[in-house]
Amino acid sequence: MTTNADEPGTAPARTRRRAPAGAAVLREDVTEAIRAAVFEELAAVGYARMSIEGIARRAGVGKTAVYRRWRSKLHLVLDLVSAIAVQGLPAPDTGTLEGDLRLLYELTSRALRHPVASQIIPDLQAEAARNPEIAEAMQKALREGQEGVASGIVAAAEARGEVRSGIDADLALDLISGPLYWRSVVIRSPKLPKGYLGSLARATTAALKAL
């Protein structure tokens, strides 16, 4: 018999989709509500003070709904951080290296300076220093999220002849991602100087062409 793990159903059997006997149906809307609640709870209280009870209360579900999906708050956060790496950023395609970098910086800056992200990322970095699993997930999310987009920008620039063929991919990624991440996440500058993103795009373009 199929059961709804989040909300016991009472509809007649003929109106319900069949599933293997004994299977628990996890409602996607409940899962998404929990994920949203995790981000909000992280931003509000931080990882150390975050609890399954607080997440459940914010999501409007029972604790069992959370535990059916993740066995601990650590695994819940690791799952969400890993998902960020998969989603990534849209790949710019402006036709020039400088234009692609400028658009990438605009999108990244907007994402990093979002009120929720600006609270969560530094907090998880602090936890990463104490927890190897979080450190690995953070490195994967932050690096892969940028790496796929940055490598596409560099490959397009190679195809256009804007940078030399066989450019050092790791060094290129450091040049592209490092400065904005440093200012927005490490220093946490409250406001970027006027024209900063354009200047950064021009400087990075020149550096990549010099490799």
PDB file of C-alpha atoms in Angstrom:
ATOM      1  CA  MET A   1       0.000   0.000   0.000  1.00  0.00           C
ATOM      2  CA  THR A   2       1.300   3.459  -0.891  1.00  0.00           C
ATOM      3  CA  THR A   3       1.386   6.093   1.857  1.00  0.00           C
ATOM      4  CA  ASN A   4       1.930   9.814   1.699  1.00  0.00           C
ATOM      5  CA  ALA A   5       4.876  10.415   4.000  1.00  0.00           C
ATOM      6  CA  ASP A   6       3.991  14.058   4.573  1.00  0.00           C
ATOM      7  CA  GLU A   7       0.223  14.127   4.717  1.00  0.00           C
ATOM      8  CA  PRO A   8      -1.848  10.939   4.979  1.00  0.00           C
ATOM      9  CA  GLY A   9      -4.216  10.840   2.023  1.00  0.00           C
ATOM     10  CA  THR A  10      -7.851   9.929   2.115  1.00  0.00           C
ATOM     11  CA  ALA A  11      -8.656  10.002  -1.602  1.00  0.00           C
ATOM     12  CA  PRO A  12     -10.062   6.835  -3.142  1.00  0.00           C
ATOM     13  CA  ALA A  13      -7.451   4.444  -4.491  1.00  0.00           C
ATOM     14  CA  ARG A  14      -8.626   4.936  -8.106  1.00  0.00           C
ATOM     15  CA  THR A  15      -7.644   8.633  -8.056  1.00  0.00           C
ATOM     16  CA  ARG A  16      -4.129   8.027  -6.802  1.00  0.00           C
ATOM     17  CA  ARG A  17      -1.069   7.156  -8.877  1.00  0.00           C
ATOM     18  CA  ARG A  18       0.164   3.647  -8.177  1.00  0.00           C
ATOM     19  CA  ALA A  19       3.563   3.175  -6.536  1.00  0.00           C
ATOM     20  CA  PRO A  20       5.376   0.130  -5.145  1.00  0.00           C
ATOM     21  CA  ALA A  21       3.731  -1.383  -2.079  1.00  0.00           C
ATOM     22  CA  GLY A  22       4.885   0.269   1.110  1.00  0.00           C
ATOM     23  CA  ALA A  23       6.474   3.240  -0.686  1.00  0.00           C
ATOM     24  CA  ALA A  24       6.415   6.641   0.980  1.00  0.00           C
ATOM     25  CA  VAL A  25       5.456   9.522  -1.297  1.00  0.00           C
ATOM     26  CA  LEU A  26       7.450  12.656  -0.519  1.00  0.00           C
ATOM     27  CA  ARG A  27       5.625  15.733  -1.757  1.00  0.00           C
ATOM     28  CA  GLU A  28       7.824  18.010  -3.843  1.00  0.00           C
ATOM     29  CA  ASP A  29       6.102  21.167  -2.586  1.00  0.00           C
ATOM     30  CA  VAL A  30       6.965  20.192   0.984  1.00  0.00           C
ATOM     31  CA  THR A  31      10.566  19.477  -0.014  1.00  0.00           C
ATOM     32  CA  GLU A  32      10.874  22.909  -1.648  1.00  0.00           C
ATOM     33  CA  ALA A  33       9.325  24.597   1.387  1.00  0.00           C
ATOM     34  CA  ILE A  34      11.931  22.946   3.610  1.00  0.00           C
ATOM     35  CA  ARG A  35      14.781  23.984   1.304  1.00  0.00           C
ATOM     36  CA  ALA A  36      13.584  27.583   1.331  1.00  0.00           C
ATOM     37  CA  ALA A  37      13.270  27.463   5.119  1.00  0.00           C
ATOM     38  CA  VAL A  38      16.873  26.254   5.440  1.00  0.00           C
ATOM     39  CA  PHE A  39      18.206  29.274   3.552  1.00  0.00           C
ATOM     40  CA  GLU A  40      16.078  31.611   5.664  1.00  0.00           C
ATOM     41  CA  GLU A  41      17.097  29.917   8.911  1.00  0.00           C
ATOM     42  CA  LEU A  42      20.789  29.978   7.987  1.00  0.00           C
ATOM     43  CA  ALA A  43      20.587  33.684   7.233  1.00  0.00           C
ATOM     44  CA  ALA A  44      18.692  34.382  10.453  1.00  0.00           C
ATOM     45  CA  VAL A  45      20.586  32.343  13.056  1.00  0.00           C
ATOM     46  CA  GLY A  46      23.625  30.759  11.355  1.00  0.00           C
ATOM     47  CA  TYR A  47      24.593  27.107  11.022  1.00  0.00           C
ATOM     48  CA  ALA A  48      25.639  26.573  14.650  1.00  0.00           C
ATOM     49  CA  ARG A  49      22.268  27.697  16.040  1.00  0.00           C
ATOM     50  CA  MET A  50      20.166  26.272  13.233  1.00  0.00           C
ATOM     51  CA  SER A  51      17.968  23.336  14.256  1.00  0.00           C
ATOM     52  CA  ILE A  52      15.636  20.884  12.578  1.00  0.00           C
ATOM     53  CA  GLU A  53      12.884  22.221  14.830  1.00  0.00           C
ATOM     54  CA  GLY A  54      13.439  25.769  13.617  1.00  0.00           C
ATOM     55  CA  ILE A  55      13.528  24.684   9.984  1.00  0.00           C
ATOM     56  CA  ALA A  56      10.307  22.693  10.365  1.00  0.00           C
ATOM     57  CA  ARG A  57       8.561  25.579  12.096  1.00  0.00           C
ATOM     58  CA  ARG A  58       9.632  28.042   9.389  1.00  0.00           C
ATOM     59  CA  ALA A  59       8.533  25.621   6.640  1.00  0.00           C
ATOM     60  CA  GLY A  60       5.191  24.951   8.325  1.00  0.00           C
ATOM     61  CA  VAL A  61       5.772  21.192   8.554  1.00  0.00           C
ATOM     62  CA  GLY A  62       6.488  18.633  11.249  1.00  0.00           C
ATOM     63  CA  LYS A  63      10.035  17.554  12.144  1.00  0.00           C
ATOM     64  CA  THR A  64       9.358  14.119  10.715  1.00  0.00           C
ATOM     65  CA  ALA A  65       8.884  15.652   7.254  1.00  0.00           C
ATOM     66  CA  VAL A  66      12.445  16.986   7.454  1.00  0.00           C
ATOM     67  CA  TYR A  67      13.937  13.772   8.840  1.00  0.00           C
ATOM     68  CA  ARG A  68      12.307  11.716   6.084  1.00  0.00           C
ATOM     69  CA  ARG A  69      14.445  13.621   3.594  1.00  0.00           C
ATOM     70  CA  TRP A  70      17.668  14.326   5.505  1.00  0.00           C
ATOM     71  CA  ARG A  71      18.994  12.542   8.569  1.00  0.00           C
ATOM     72  CA  SER A  72      20.641  15.633  10.075  1.00  0.00           C
ATOM     73  CA  LYS A  73      21.054  19.364   9.560  1.00  0.00           C
ATOM     74  CA  LEU A  74      24.580  18.710   8.274  1.00  0.00           C
ATOM     75  CA  HIS A  75      23.341  16.456   5.486  1.00  0.00           C
ATOM     76  CA  LEU A  76      20.558  18.925   4.700  1.00  0.00           C
ATOM     77  CA  VAL A  77      23.016  21.807   4.290  1.00  0.00           C
ATOM     78  CA  LEU A  78      25.498  19.671   2.335  1.00  0.00           C
ATOM     79  CA  ASP A  79      22.711  18.703  -0.062  1.00  0.00           C
ATOM     80  CA  LEU A  80      21.692  22.319  -0.629  1.00  0.00           C
ATOM     81  CA  VAL A  81      25.259  23.576  -1.069  1.00  0.00           C
ATOM     82  CA  SER A  82      25.973  20.809  -3.581  1.00  0.00           C
ATOM     83  CA  ALA A  83      22.810  21.737  -5.497  1.00  0.00           C
ATOM     84  CA  ILE A  84      24.145  25.269  -5.938  1.00  0.00           C
ATOM     85  CA  ALA A  85      27.135  23.893  -7.827  1.00  0.00           C
ATOM     86  CA  VAL A  86      24.864  22.002 -10.197  1.00  0.00           C
ATOM     87  CA  GLN A  87      22.690  25.023 -10.943  1.00  0.00           C
ATOM     88  CA  GLY A  88      25.597  27.360 -11.672  1.00  0.00           C
ATOM     89  CA  LEU A  89      25.273  30.684 -13.484  1.00  0.00           C
ATOM     90  CA  PRO A  90      24.027  31.357 -17.009  1.00  0.00           C
ATOM     91  CA  ALA A  91      26.885  31.479 -19.539  1.00  0.00           C
ATOM     92  CA  PRO A  92      27.373  34.979 -21.016  1.00  0.00           C
ATOM     93  CA  ASP A  93      27.556  35.233 -24.804  1.00  0.00           C
ATOM     94  CA  THR A  94      28.126  38.858 -25.773  1.00  0.00           C
ATOM     95  CA  GLY A  95      30.626  38.198 -28.571  1.00  0.00           C
ATOM     96  CA  THR A  96      33.688  39.615 -26.788  1.00  0.00           C
ATOM     97  CA  LEU A  97      35.825  38.498 -23.857  1.00  0.00           C
ATOM     98  CA  GLU A  98      35.466  41.807 -22.030  1.00  0.00           C
ATOM     99  CA  GLY A  99      31.708  41.840 -22.588  1.00  0.00           C
ATOM    100  CA  ASP A 100      31.359  38.274 -21.302  1.00  0.00           C
ATOM    101  CA  LEU A 101      33.416  39.072 -18.210  1.00  0.00           C
ATOM    102  CA  ARG A 102      31.446  42.235 -17.496  1.00  0.00           C
ATOM    103  CA  LEU A 103      28.140  40.350 -17.660  1.00  0.00           C
ATOM    104  CA  LEU A 104      29.522  37.522 -15.530  1.00  0.00           C
ATOM    105  CA  TYR A 105      30.663  40.004 -12.890  1.00  0.00           C
ATOM    106  CA  GLU A 106      27.290  41.728 -12.868  1.00  0.00           C
ATOM    107  CA  LEU A 107      25.448  38.436 -12.356  1.00  0.00           C
ATOM    108  CA  THR A 108      27.913  37.148  -9.757  1.00  0.00           C
ATOM    109  CA  SER A 109      27.979  40.414  -7.837  1.00  0.00           C
ATOM    110  CA  ARG A 110      24.194  40.488  -7.700  1.00  0.00           C
ATOM    111  CA  ALA A 111      24.100  36.896  -6.424  1.00  0.00           C
ATOM    112  CA  LEU A 112      26.838  37.360  -3.807  1.00  0.00           C
ATOM    113  CA  ARG A 113      25.352  40.591  -2.498  1.00  0.00           C
ATOM    114  CA  HIS A 114      21.867  39.142  -2.084  1.00  0.00           C
ATOM    115  CA  PRO A 115      20.909  39.573   1.607  1.00  0.00           C
ATOM    116  CA  VAL A 116      20.511  35.829   2.158  1.00  0.00           C
ATOM    117  CA  ALA A 117      23.690  34.789   0.323  1.00  0.00           C
ATOM    118  CA  SER A 118      25.759  37.495   2.000  1.00  0.00           C
ATOM    119  CA  GLN A 119      24.809  36.044   5.394  1.00  0.00           C
ATOM    120  CA  ILE A 120      25.016  32.344   4.543  1.00  0.00           C
ATOM    121  CA  ILE A 121      28.323  32.124   2.659  1.00  0.00           C
ATOM    122  CA  PRO A 122      30.581  33.677   5.354  1.00  0.00           C
ATOM    123  CA  ASP A 123      28.855  31.598   8.041  1.00  0.00           C
ATOM    124  CA  LEU A 124      29.371  28.353   6.144  1.00  0.00           C
ATOM    125  CA  GLN A 125      32.985  29.290   5.462  1.00  0.00           C
ATOM    126  CA  ALA A 126      33.541  29.605   9.200  1.00  0.00           C
ATOM    127  CA  GLU A 127      31.935  26.205   9.730  1.00  0.00           C
ATOM    128  CA  ALA A 128      34.079  24.772   6.912  1.00  0.00           C
ATOM    129  CA  ALA A 129      37.192  25.519   8.967  1.00  0.00           C
ATOM    130  CA  ARG A 130      35.854  23.105  11.608  1.00  0.00           C
ATOM    131  CA  ASN A 131      34.026  20.567   9.456  1.00  0.00           C
ATOM    132  CA  PRO A 132      35.808  18.797   6.559  1.00  0.00           C
ATOM    133  CA  GLU A 133      32.505  17.710   4.974  1.00  0.00           C
ATOM    134  CA  ILE A 134      31.216  21.268   4.781  1.00  0.00           C
ATOM    135  CA  ALA A 135      34.635  22.427   3.535  1.00  0.00           C
ATOM    136  CA  GLU A 136      34.520  19.912   0.690  1.00  0.00           C
ATOM    137  CA  ALA A 137      30.948  20.825  -0.246  1.00  0.00           C
ATOM    138  CA  MET A 138      31.716  24.554  -0.153  1.00  0.00           C
ATOM    139  CA  GLN A 139      34.797  24.134  -2.321  1.00  0.00           C
ATOM    140  CA  LYS A 140      32.802  22.092  -4.816  1.00  0.00           C
ATOM    141  CA  ALA A 141      29.930  24.570  -4.924  1.00  0.00           C
ATOM    142  CA  LEU A 142      32.032  27.707  -5.165  1.00  0.00           C
ATOM    143  CA  ARG A 143      34.587  26.343  -7.608  1.00  0.00           C
ATOM    144  CA  GLU A 144      32.352  24.315  -9.896  1.00  0.00           C
ATOM    145  CA  GLY A 145      29.684  26.982  -9.949  1.00  0.00           C
ATOM    146  CA  GLN A 146      32.199  29.413 -11.464  1.00  0.00           C
ATOM    147  CA  GLU A 147      34.414  26.914 -13.286  1.00  0.00           C
ATOM    148  CA  GLY A 148      31.828  25.809 -15.826  1.00  0.00           C
ATOM    149  CA  VAL A 149      30.962  29.380 -16.782  1.00  0.00           C
ATOM    150  CA  ALA A 150      34.543  30.689 -16.718  1.00  0.00           C
ATOM    151  CA  SER A 151      35.850  27.823 -18.838  1.00  0.00           C
ATOM    152  CA  GLY A 152      33.108  28.528 -21.386  1.00  0.00           C
ATOM    153  CA  ILE A 153      34.099  32.205 -21.528  1.00  0.00           C
ATOM    154  CA  VAL A 154      37.766  31.312 -22.020  1.00  0.00           C
ATOM    155  CA  ALA A 155      36.958  28.677 -24.664  1.00  0.00           C
ATOM    156  CA  ALA A 156      34.867  31.203 -26.595  1.00  0.00           C
ATOM    157  CA  ALA A 157      37.702  33.748 -26.367  1.00  0.00           C
ATOM    158  CA  GLU A 158      40.139  31.115 -27.679  1.00  0.00           C
ATOM    159  CA  ALA A 159      37.843  30.381 -30.607  1.00  0.00           C
ATOM    160  CA  ARG A 160      37.693  34.112 -31.452  1.00  0.00           C
ATOM    161  CA  GLY A 161      41.475  34.438 -31.175  1.00  0.00           C
ATOM    162  CA  GLU A 162      41.279  36.852 -28.216  1.00  0.00           C
ATOM    163  CA  VAL A 163      43.540  34.672 -26.035  1.00  0.00           C
ATOM    164  CA  ARG A 164      46.182  32.162 -27.010  1.00  0.00           C
ATOM    165  CA  SER A 165      45.304  28.533 -27.551  1.00  0.00           C
ATOM    166  CA  GLY A 166      46.131  26.286 -24.597  1.00  0.00           C
ATOM    167  CA  ILE A 167      45.811  29.004 -21.978  1.00  0.00           C
ATOM    168  CA  ASP A 168      46.349  27.849 -18.363  1.00  0.00           C
ATOM    169  CA  ALA A 169      42.755  27.051 -17.325  1.00  0.00           C
ATOM    170  CA  ASP A 170      43.361  27.076 -13.552  1.00  0.00           C
ATOM    171  CA  LEU A 171      45.186  30.396 -13.615  1.00  0.00           C
ATOM    172  CA  ALA A 172      42.495  31.859 -15.865  1.00  0.00           C
ATOM    173  CA  LEU A 173      39.806  30.778 -13.389  1.00  0.00           C
ATOM    174  CA  ASP A 174      41.726  32.374 -10.509  1.00  0.00           C
ATOM    175  CA  LEU A 175      42.063  35.631 -12.428  1.00  0.00           C
ATOM    176  CA  ILE A 176      38.385  35.669 -13.379  1.00  0.00           C
ATOM    177  CA  SER A 177      36.858  34.680 -10.057  1.00  0.00           C
ATOM    178  CA  GLY A 178      39.311  35.845  -7.401  1.00  0.00           C
ATOM    179  CA  PRO A 179      39.020  39.658  -7.239  1.00  0.00           C
ATOM    180  CA  LEU A 180      35.220  39.920  -7.043  1.00  0.00           C
ATOM    181  CA  TYR A 181      34.962  37.051  -4.568  1.00  0.00           C
ATOM    182  CA  TRP A 182      37.639  38.680  -2.391  1.00  0.00           C
ATOM    183  CA  ARG A 183      35.867  42.026  -2.288  1.00  0.00           C
ATOM    184  CA  SER A 184      32.298  40.738  -1.969  1.00  0.00           C
ATOM    185  CA  VAL A 185      32.733  37.745   0.352  1.00  0.00           C
ATOM    186  CA  VAL A 186      36.040  38.070   2.213  1.00  0.00           C
ATOM    187  CA  ILE A 187      36.238  41.828   2.760  1.00  0.00           C
ATOM    188  CA  ARG A 188      32.449  42.161   2.424  1.00  0.00           C
ATOM    189  CA  SER A 189      32.660  45.667   1.040  1.00  0.00           C
ATOM    190  CA  PRO A 190      29.235  47.274   1.608  1.00  0.00           C
ATOM    191  CA  LYS A 191      29.262  48.893  -1.820  1.00  0.00           C
ATOM    192  CA  LEU A 192      31.387  48.466  -4.922  1.00  0.00           C
ATOM    193  CA  PRO A 193      33.098  51.641  -6.177  1.00  0.00           C
ATOM    194  CA  LYS A 194      31.474  53.298  -9.168  1.00  0.00           C
ATOM    195  CA  GLY A 195      32.662  51.674 -12.392  1.00  0.00           C
ATOM    196  CA  TYR A 196      34.386  48.842 -10.514  1.00  0.00           C
ATOM    197  CA  LEU A 197      32.891  45.982 -12.513  1.00  0.00           C
ATOM    198  CA  GLY A 198      33.771  47.580 -15.846  1.00  0.00           C
ATOM    199  CA  SER A 199      37.334  48.272 -14.707  1.00  0.00           C
ATOM    200  CA  LEU A 200      37.645  44.726 -13.375  1.00  0.00           C
ATOM    201  CA  ALA A 201      36.431  43.291 -16.691  1.00  0.00           C
ATOM    202  CA  ARG A 202      38.980  45.367 -18.640  1.00  0.00           C
ATOM    203  CA  ALA A 203      41.845  44.471 -16.295  1.00  0.00           C
ATOM    204  CA  THR A 204      40.986  40.762 -16.317  1.00  0.00           C
ATOM    205  CA  THR A 205      40.718  40.784 -20.113  1.00  0.00           C
ATOM    206  CA  ALA A 206      44.213  42.289 -20.352  1.00  0.00           C
ATOM    207  CA  ALA A 207      45.577  39.753 -17.848  1.00  0.00           C
ATOM    208  CA  LEU A 208      44.076  36.808 -19.729  1.00  0.00           C
ATOM    209  CA  LYS A 209      45.491  38.056 -23.015  1.00  0.00           C
ATOM    210  CA  ALA A 210      48.918  38.271 -21.383  1.00  0.00           C
ATOM    211  CA  LEU A 211      48.934  34.629 -20.246  1.00  0.00           C
TER     212      LEU A 211
END
